[in-house]
Amino acid sequence: MRHRQAIALLAVVGLFVALYLWLHALGFGGPIKCGTGSCETVQTSPWAIFLGLPVALYGVVGYLALLIVAMLSLRPSALVQNGWNLLLLMLATIGLLFTAYLTYVELFLIHAICRWCVGSALIIMAIWVVAVLAAKREWGEGSGTSRPTE
Amino acid sequence: MNRFYAMVGVLAVVLGIGVFALLRTGGGTAPAAAAGPPPTVVDDSFRGYSLGQGSAPVEIVEYLDFECPVCASFATIQMPTIKEQLINTGKVRWRYRDFPLAVHKYSRFAAHAAQCAGAQGRFFEMHDQLFNHHQWAQTGKDPSDLFRSFAQAAGVDLKAYDACMEGGRYAARIEFSRQEGDQLLVDGTPTFYANGKKLFPGLRRLPSSDDFKAVADSIIAHAPPKPRTQPEREHLRH
């Protein structure tokens, strides 16, 4: 249970990071608050759009999906069901792979780093690690368990 | 468990307030010409300032945003070589079109400052000022005074410049250019077209002067031979 709670809390933080970047991409607010980073360079590059939509929107959708699944998995009836940890791990892996692609683009194509993107990358990495631990624990105890295991 | 839900709720509220504060702060007061697109857009038949000879076989149109850092990099790093190798040699004519992105608060204002300078024959000087001193785009502060000093450095008469800026004289022209870019499927800045054809659609980096040289050479190589005419008068800047 603790693992799923941790994923939910991390997903809330990631959701708001992605939300800020998405609203900024839509033109809300002034220049992006980035300290000494190069967020403007990243946000206005051709790679800030993926399949016709702002990259940050994928982050909003991804974190929202993780949050919803994590919250659903915390219902008393779901705590005794198998499969939720696997679903969370799948979602986290998709997010991690997409983040890896974006980090590659930042480092080797745009040659600029956006601190908000680094923050999001750390959050999704943490979610993935927690999801791996949760799945490992579930598998370690064998499938078919019928009690809350975390 | 209830404590956990309360924690999620509190975290969401705190982060929501944080995002709201981030979106609200910074930016200063937007001057009139930066406030947004004008309510009506009229085609004044202006199609952008251009560099190079009217007879150049290749016309490259660049849709740019003055607040875009990538456009600034392109203007300061690639353009000097492009001017030397392609524009000054008569191969290419370069036309600038405005495409202010919604993500940038002062794009329209900067484009308007360039147009007001252009009304006095100083578009290119103002263009260079805006891109060579691009730190203004990183501060988020109202750049009105800074742009005035750029205009002065560009040789613009400030009295006429102020009247032009206050009246938002070219706001409709800039919006027309942006809408034109929308129709041409401009999806970021800078975006380039050579003789009407979109360039580098699959290129995952900023094009270099060599890329433009290859494009120009290819168009010229495939162009039908032209009958000799009287030498045309050269217009390097018009």
Short mmCIF file of C-alpha atoms in Angstrom, two decimals:
data_model
loop_
_atom_site.label_atom_id
_atom_site.label_comp_id
_atom_site.label_asym_id
_atom_site.label_seq_id
_atom_site.Cartn_x
_atom_site.Cartn_y
_atom_site.Cartn_z
CA MET A 1 0.00 0.00 0.00
CA ARG A 2 2.84 2.37 0.86
CA HIS A 3 4.28 2.00 -2.63
CA ARG A 4 1.00 2.94 -4.28
CA GLN A 5 0.59 5.91 -1.93
CA ALA A 6 4.10 7.09 -2.80
CA ILE A 7 3.32 6.79 -6.52
CA ALA A 8 0.11 8.80 -6.05
CA LEU A 9 1.93 11.59 -4.20
CA LEU A 10 4.74 11.73 -6.75
CA ALA A 11 2.19 11.76 -9.58
CA VAL A 12 0.46 14.79 -8.01
CA VAL A 13 3.76 16.69 -7.99
CA GLY A 14 4.55 15.62 -11.56
CA LEU A 15 1.06 16.57 -12.67
CA PHE A 16 1.48 20.16 -11.50
CA VAL A 17 4.95 20.47 -13.05
CA ALA A 18 3.53 19.29 -16.39
CA LEU A 19 0.46 21.49 -15.93
CA TYR A 20 2.61 24.58 -15.48
CA LEU A 21 4.62 23.79 -18.62
CA TRP A 22 1.47 23.07 -20.61
CA LEU A 23 -0.30 26.28 -19.53
CA HIS A 24 2.86 28.20 -20.39
CA ALA A 25 2.91 26.54 -23.82
CA LEU A 26 -0.68 27.70 -24.32
CA GLY A 27 0.42 31.28 -23.69
CA PHE A 28 -0.65 31.79 -20.08
CA GLY A 29 1.59 33.86 -17.83
CA GLY A 30 4.83 35.64 -18.62
CA PRO A 31 8.15 34.10 -19.51
CA ILE A 32 8.80 30.70 -18.00
CA LYS A 33 10.41 30.82 -14.56
CA CYS A 34 13.58 28.86 -15.06
CA GLY A 35 16.41 30.39 -13.05
CA THR A 36 19.58 30.05 -15.07
CA GLY A 37 18.27 27.17 -17.19
CA SER A 38 17.32 27.27 -20.85
CA CYS A 39 13.62 26.52 -20.59
CA GLU A 40 12.67 29.05 -23.29
CA THR A 41 15.08 27.44 -25.74
CA VAL A 42 13.59 24.02 -25.05
CA GLN A 43 9.98 25.18 -24.95
CA THR A 44 10.18 27.06 -28.24
CA SER A 45 12.18 24.43 -30.12
CA PRO A 46 10.53 22.26 -32.79
CA TRP A 47 10.77 19.31 -30.35
CA ALA A 48 8.38 21.02 -27.92
CA ILE A 49 5.60 19.75 -30.20
CA PHE A 50 5.09 16.00 -30.51
CA LEU A 51 2.52 14.65 -32.98
CA GLY A 52 0.96 18.10 -33.21
CA LEU A 53 0.53 18.59 -29.46
CA PRO A 54 2.70 20.31 -26.84
CA VAL A 55 5.00 17.78 -25.17
CA ALA A 56 3.87 19.03 -21.75
CA LEU A 57 0.33 17.87 -22.52
CA TYR A 58 1.61 14.29 -22.73
CA GLY A 59 3.10 14.83 -19.29
CA VAL A 60 -0.25 16.06 -17.92
CA VAL A 61 -2.07 13.05 -19.39
CA GLY A 62 0.64 10.61 -18.21
CA TYR A 63 0.79 11.84 -14.63
CA LEU A 64 -3.00 12.06 -14.48
CA ALA A 65 -3.24 8.44 -15.63
CA LEU A 66 -0.69 7.37 -13.00
CA LEU A 67 -2.55 9.31 -10.30
CA ILE A 68 -5.94 7.85 -11.23
CA VAL A 69 -4.61 4.28 -11.39
CA ALA A 70 -2.70 4.70 -8.10
CA MET A 71 -5.81 6.09 -6.36
CA LEU A 72 -8.00 3.31 -7.76
CA SER A 73 -5.47 0.73 -6.61
CA LEU A 74 -5.78 2.08 -3.06
CA ARG A 75 -9.48 1.19 -2.74
CA PRO A 76 -9.96 -1.56 -0.13
CA SER A 77 -11.22 -3.98 -2.76
CA ALA A 78 -8.24 -3.24 -5.05
CA LEU A 79 -5.69 -3.81 -2.31
CA VAL A 80 -6.31 -7.54 -2.52
CA GLN A 81 -6.31 -7.66 -6.32
CA ASN A 82 -3.29 -8.55 -8.43
CA GLY A 83 -2.38 -6.62 -11.53
CA TRP A 84 -2.47 -3.06 -10.20
CA ASN A 85 1.26 -2.98 -9.54
CA LEU A 86 1.93 -4.32 -13.01
CA LEU A 87 -0.33 -1.66 -14.53
CA LEU A 88 1.46 1.07 -12.56
CA LEU A 89 4.83 -0.31 -13.66
CA MET A 90 3.70 -0.32 -17.30
CA LEU A 91 2.54 3.29 -17.14
CA ALA A 92 5.73 4.35 -15.33
CA THR A 93 7.87 2.57 -17.92
CA ILE A 94 6.11 4.34 -20.79
CA GLY A 95 6.66 7.65 -18.98
CA LEU A 96 10.30 6.83 -18.31
CA LEU A 97 10.99 5.90 -21.94
CA PHE A 98 9.33 9.08 -23.20
CA THR A 99 11.34 11.10 -20.67
CA ALA A 100 14.54 9.37 -21.79
CA TYR A 101 13.77 10.39 -25.39
CA LEU A 102 13.11 14.01 -24.33
CA THR A 103 16.30 14.15 -22.27
CA TYR A 104 18.25 12.85 -25.26
CA VAL A 105 16.68 15.59 -27.42
CA GLU A 106 17.60 18.25 -24.87
CA LEU A 107 21.20 17.10 -24.47
CA PHE A 108 22.13 16.18 -28.03
CA LEU A 109 19.77 18.03 -30.39
CA ILE A 110 18.70 21.24 -28.66
CA HIS A 111 21.85 21.49 -26.51
CA ALA A 112 19.86 23.12 -23.74
CA ILE A 113 18.46 21.92 -20.43
CA CYS A 114 15.14 22.93 -18.95
CA ARG A 115 15.09 22.65 -15.16
CA TRP A 116 11.38 21.85 -15.12
CA CYS A 117 12.03 18.97 -17.52
CA VAL A 118 14.84 17.71 -15.29
CA GLY A 119 12.45 17.92 -12.33
CA SER A 120 9.84 15.93 -14.21
CA ALA A 121 12.47 13.38 -15.25
CA LEU A 122 13.47 12.86 -11.61
CA ILE A 123 9.83 12.45 -10.58
CA ILE A 124 9.05 9.84 -13.24
CA MET A 125 12.28 8.04 -12.40
CA ALA A 126 11.29 7.91 -8.73
CA ILE A 127 7.82 6.66 -9.69
CA TRP A 128 9.38 3.94 -11.84
CA VAL A 129 11.72 2.81 -9.05
CA VAL A 130 8.81 2.62 -6.58
CA ALA A 131 6.68 0.78 -9.15
CA VAL A 132 9.51 -1.74 -9.73
CA LEU A 133 9.84 -2.33 -5.97
CA ALA A 134 6.08 -2.82 -5.65
CA ALA A 135 5.91 -5.24 -8.58
CA LYS A 136 8.97 -7.14 -7.34
CA ARG A 137 7.41 -7.53 -3.95
CA GLU A 138 4.16 -8.78 -5.44
CA TRP A 139 5.96 -11.27 -7.66
CA GLY A 140 8.21 -12.29 -4.79
CA GLU A 141 5.19 -13.27 -2.77
CA GLY A 142 3.80 -15.20 -5.72
CA SER A 143 0.67 -14.59 -7.70
CA GLY A 144 -2.64 -15.50 -6.15
CA THR A 145 -2.02 -13.74 -2.90
CA SER A 146 -5.23 -12.45 -1.48
CA ARG A 147 -4.09 -10.08 1.19
CA PRO A 148 -2.82 -6.52 1.12
CA THR A 149 0.89 -7.01 0.68
CA GLU A 150 2.52 -3.63 0.71
CA MET B 1 -5.98 6.06 4.88
CA ASN B 2 -8.05 9.19 5.44
CA ARG B 3 -4.85 10.93 6.45
CA PHE B 4 -3.36 9.93 3.11
CA TYR B 5 -6.28 11.40 1.12
CA ALA B 6 -5.99 14.61 3.16
CA MET B 7 -2.29 14.70 2.32
CA VAL B 8 -3.01 14.32 -1.41
CA GLY B 9 -5.62 17.08 -1.19
CA VAL B 10 -3.34 19.47 0.68
CA LEU B 11 -0.46 18.77 -1.71
CA ALA B 12 -2.72 19.42 -4.73
CA VAL B 13 -3.97 22.71 -3.26
CA VAL B 14 -0.46 23.92 -2.37
CA LEU B 15 0.92 23.01 -5.80
CA GLY B 16 -2.12 24.53 -7.51
CA ILE B 17 -1.52 27.82 -5.70
CA GLY B 18 2.16 27.60 -6.65
CA VAL B 19 1.39 27.12 -10.35
CA PHE B 20 -1.14 29.96 -10.25
CA ALA B 21 1.45 32.25 -8.63
CA LEU B 22 4.09 31.27 -11.20
CA LEU B 23 1.72 32.07 -14.06
CA ARG B 24 0.71 35.38 -12.53
CA THR B 25 4.09 36.80 -11.59
CA GLY B 26 6.60 38.33 -13.94
CA GLY B 27 6.06 39.93 -17.28
CA GLY B 28 5.33 43.49 -16.18
CA THR B 29 2.73 45.54 -17.97
CA ALA B 30 2.24 44.63 -21.59
CA PRO B 31 2.33 47.58 -23.95
CA ALA B 32 -0.68 48.03 -26.24
CA ALA B 33 0.99 46.50 -29.27
CA ALA B 34 1.90 43.40 -27.24
CA ALA B 35 -1.53 42.79 -25.80
CA GLY B 36 -2.65 40.34 -28.47
CA PRO B 37 -3.99 40.15 -31.99
CA PRO B 38 -6.09 43.11 -33.15
CA PRO B 39 -9.85 42.58 -33.55
CA THR B 40 -9.74 43.10 -37.30
CA VAL B 41 -7.04 42.05 -39.74
CA VAL B 42 -6.64 43.73 -43.08
CA ASP B 43 -4.30 42.71 -45.87
CA ASP B 44 -2.20 45.80 -46.64
CA SER B 45 -0.45 43.83 -49.40
CA PHE B 46 2.83 44.00 -47.48
CA ARG B 47 4.71 40.71 -47.77
CA GLY B 48 7.72 41.31 -45.56
CA TYR B 49 11.06 43.03 -45.80
CA SER B 50 13.53 41.26 -48.00
CA LEU B 51 17.28 41.09 -48.42
CA GLY B 52 18.92 40.42 -51.77
CA GLN B 53 18.38 40.98 -55.45
CA GLY B 54 14.92 40.96 -56.99
CA SER B 55 16.27 38.69 -59.75
CA ALA B 56 17.62 36.04 -57.37
CA PRO B 57 16.46 32.59 -58.55
CA VAL B 58 15.69 31.45 -55.01
CA GLU B 59 13.45 33.21 -52.54
CA ILE B 60 13.60 31.98 -48.97
CA VAL B 61 10.86 33.11 -46.64
CA GLU B 62 11.58 32.90 -42.94
CA TYR B 63 8.74 32.94 -40.40
CA LEU B 64 10.31 34.23 -37.22
CA ASP B 65 9.50 35.25 -33.70
CA PHE B 66 11.74 37.94 -32.22
CA GLU B 67 11.45 36.50 -28.71
CA CYS B 68 12.42 32.99 -29.82
CA PRO B 69 15.97 32.09 -28.71
CA VAL B 70 16.42 29.65 -31.59
CA CYS B 71 15.58 32.44 -34.07
CA ALA B 72 18.17 34.62 -32.31
CA SER B 73 20.79 31.87 -32.61
CA PHE B 74 20.00 31.45 -36.27
CA ALA B 75 20.13 35.19 -36.94
CA THR B 76 23.42 35.70 -35.18
CA ILE B 77 25.26 32.49 -36.07
CA GLN B 78 24.01 31.25 -39.46
CA MET B 79 22.77 34.41 -41.16
CA PRO B 80 26.14 36.19 -41.55
CA THR B 81 27.43 33.23 -43.62
CA ILE B 82 24.16 32.96 -45.57
CA LYS B 83 24.35 36.67 -46.40
CA GLU B 84 27.92 36.37 -47.56
CA GLN B 85 27.59 33.14 -49.56
CA LEU B 86 24.04 33.26 -50.90
CA ILE B 87 22.41 36.67 -50.61
CA ASN B 88 25.29 38.94 -51.59
CA THR B 89 26.16 36.62 -54.48
CA GLY B 90 22.69 37.03 -56.00
CA LYS B 91 21.59 33.44 -55.52
CA VAL B 92 19.05 34.00 -52.79
CA ARG B 93 16.57 36.66 -51.78
CA TRP B 94 15.58 36.41 -48.10
CA ARG B 95 12.16 37.55 -46.92
CA TYR B 96 11.18 37.98 -43.29
CA ARG B 97 7.64 37.26 -42.10
CA ASP B 98 6.35 37.60 -38.57
CA PHE B 99 5.05 34.60 -36.69
CA PRO B 100 4.68 35.69 -33.05
CA LEU B 101 4.11 32.64 -30.89
CA ALA B 102 1.41 32.77 -28.22
CA VAL B 103 3.93 31.45 -25.71
CA HIS B 104 5.90 34.71 -25.87
CA LYS B 105 4.55 37.79 -24.19
CA TYR B 106 6.55 40.42 -26.08
CA SER B 107 6.84 38.82 -29.53
CA ARG B 108 4.21 41.03 -31.07
CA PHE B 109 5.69 44.06 -29.41
CA ALA B 110 9.15 43.26 -30.79
CA ALA B 111 7.70 42.57 -34.25
CA HIS B 112 5.88 45.88 -34.04
CA ALA B 113 9.05 47.72 -33.03
CA ALA B 114 10.78 46.22 -36.09
CA GLN B 115 7.90 47.27 -38.34
CA CYS B 116 7.92 50.81 -36.94
CA ALA B 117 11.66 50.98 -37.59
CA GLY B 118 10.99 49.55 -41.04
CA ALA B 119 8.62 52.41 -41.77
CA GLN B 120 11.70 54.61 -41.49
CA GLY B 121 13.85 52.30 -43.61
CA ARG B 122 15.55 50.75 -40.57
CA PHE B 123 13.96 47.30 -40.38
CA PHE B 124 17.20 45.37 -40.75
CA GLU B 125 19.06 47.52 -38.26
CA MET B 126 16.27 47.01 -35.71
CA HIS B 127 16.14 43.30 -36.53
CA ASP B 128 19.85 43.06 -35.72
CA GLN B 129 19.44 45.05 -32.51
CA LEU B 130 16.63 42.80 -31.29
CA PHE B 131 18.55 39.61 -32.00
CA ASN B 132 22.05 40.75 -31.08
CA HIS B 133 20.89 41.92 -27.63
CA HIS B 134 18.52 39.08 -27.00
CA GLN B 135 18.92 39.14 -23.20
CA TRP B 136 15.70 41.21 -23.14
CA ALA B 137 13.80 38.02 -23.97
CA GLN B 138 15.07 36.26 -20.85
CA THR B 139 14.19 38.86 -18.25
CA GLY B 140 10.40 38.94 -18.60
CA LYS B 141 10.42 42.68 -17.96
CA ASP B 142 8.55 45.22 -20.05
CA PRO B 143 11.07 45.96 -22.84
CA SER B 144 9.52 49.27 -23.99
CA ASP B 145 12.43 51.45 -22.88
CA LEU B 146 15.01 48.96 -24.10
CA PHE B 147 13.40 48.79 -27.54
CA ARG B 148 13.44 52.59 -27.70
CA SER B 149 17.17 52.51 -27.09
CA PHE B 150 17.52 49.80 -29.77
CA ALA B 151 15.54 52.00 -32.15
CA GLN B 152 17.80 54.93 -31.37
CA ALA B 153 20.88 52.80 -32.00
CA ALA B 154 19.30 51.65 -35.26
CA GLY B 155 19.05 55.26 -36.41
CA VAL B 156 15.29 55.57 -36.00
CA ASP B 157 13.62 58.91 -35.33
CA LEU B 158 12.15 58.34 -31.86
CA LYS B 159 9.27 60.77 -32.16
CA ALA B 160 7.85 58.95 -35.17
CA TYR B 161 8.72 55.60 -33.56
CA ASP B 162 6.79 56.46 -30.40
CA ALA B 163 3.74 57.55 -32.39
CA CYS B 164 3.88 54.34 -34.43
CA MET B 165 4.20 52.15 -31.33
CA GLU B 166 1.52 53.92 -29.32
CA GLY B 167 -0.93 53.70 -32.17
CA GLY B 168 -0.21 50.02 -32.80
CA ARG B 169 0.00 50.95 -36.48
CA TYR B 170 1.23 47.59 -37.73
CA ALA B 171 -0.60 45.26 -35.35
CA ALA B 172 -2.98 44.12 -38.12
CA ARG B 173 -0.08 43.54 -40.52
CA ILE B 174 1.70 41.32 -37.99
CA GLU B 175 -1.46 39.33 -37.30
CA PHE B 176 -2.03 38.92 -41.05
CA SER B 177 1.47 37.47 -41.36
CA ARG B 178 0.83 35.10 -38.45
CA GLN B 179 -2.44 33.91 -40.00
CA GLU B 180 -0.67 33.43 -43.31
CA GLY B 181 1.87 31.27 -41.45
CA ASP B 182 -0.96 29.25 -39.93
CA GLN B 183 -2.33 28.56 -43.41
CA LEU B 184 1.12 27.44 -44.54
CA LEU B 185 1.31 25.08 -41.54
CA VAL B 186 4.13 26.90 -39.80
CA ASP B 187 4.55 24.82 -36.65
CA GLY B 188 7.40 26.60 -34.89
CA THR B 189 9.99 29.27 -35.38
CA PRO B 190 12.02 29.70 -37.40
CA THR B 191 10.29 27.94 -40.31
CA PHE B 192 11.58 28.36 -43.85
CA TYR B 193 10.15 28.10 -47.36
CA ALA B 194 12.15 28.13 -50.58
CA ASN B 195 10.18 29.30 -53.62
CA GLY B 196 7.01 28.38 -51.73
CA LYS B 197 8.10 24.90 -50.63
CA LYS B 198 8.54 24.16 -46.93
CA LEU B 199 12.14 23.36 -46.08
CA PHE B 200 13.64 20.73 -43.80
CA PRO B 201 10.38 19.18 -42.57
CA GLY B 202 12.16 16.15 -41.12
CA LEU B 203 15.30 17.93 -39.91
CA ARG B 204 15.69 17.52 -36.16
CA ARG B 205 18.14 20.40 -35.69
CA LEU B 206 18.49 24.04 -36.64
CA PRO B 207 19.48 24.23 -40.32
CA SER B 208 22.95 25.55 -41.07
CA SER B 209 24.22 27.81 -43.82
CA ASP B 210 25.41 24.68 -45.64
CA ASP B 211 21.83 23.33 -45.67
CA PHE B 212 20.62 26.51 -47.35
CA LYS B 213 23.50 26.44 -49.80
CA ALA B 214 22.52 22.88 -50.77
CA VAL B 215 18.89 23.96 -51.24
CA ALA B 216 19.83 27.00 -53.34
CA ASP B 217 22.30 25.03 -55.46
CA SER B 218 19.73 22.31 -56.08
CA ILE B 219 17.03 24.79 -57.16
CA ILE B 220 19.44 26.66 -59.41
CA ALA B 221 20.74 23.42 -60.95
CA HIS B 222 17.23 22.26 -61.79
CA ALA B 223 15.97 25.64 -63.02
CA PRO B 224 15.41 26.01 -66.79
CA PRO B 225 18.00 28.27 -68.44
CA LYS B 226 16.89 31.90 -68.61
CA PRO B 227 17.31 34.04 -71.73
CA ARG B 228 19.83 36.83 -71.20
CA THR B 229 18.24 40.19 -70.34
CA GLN B 230 19.52 43.63 -69.41
CA PRO B 231 21.35 43.51 -66.10
CA GLU B 232 18.88 44.16 -63.37
CA ARG B 233 19.51 46.81 -60.87
CA GLU B 234 20.62 45.37 -57.61
CA HIS B 235 18.63 45.98 -54.50
CA LEU B 236 20.42 44.56 -51.57
CA ARG B 237 17.90 45.97 -49.16
CA HIS B 238 14.36 46.94 -50.04
#
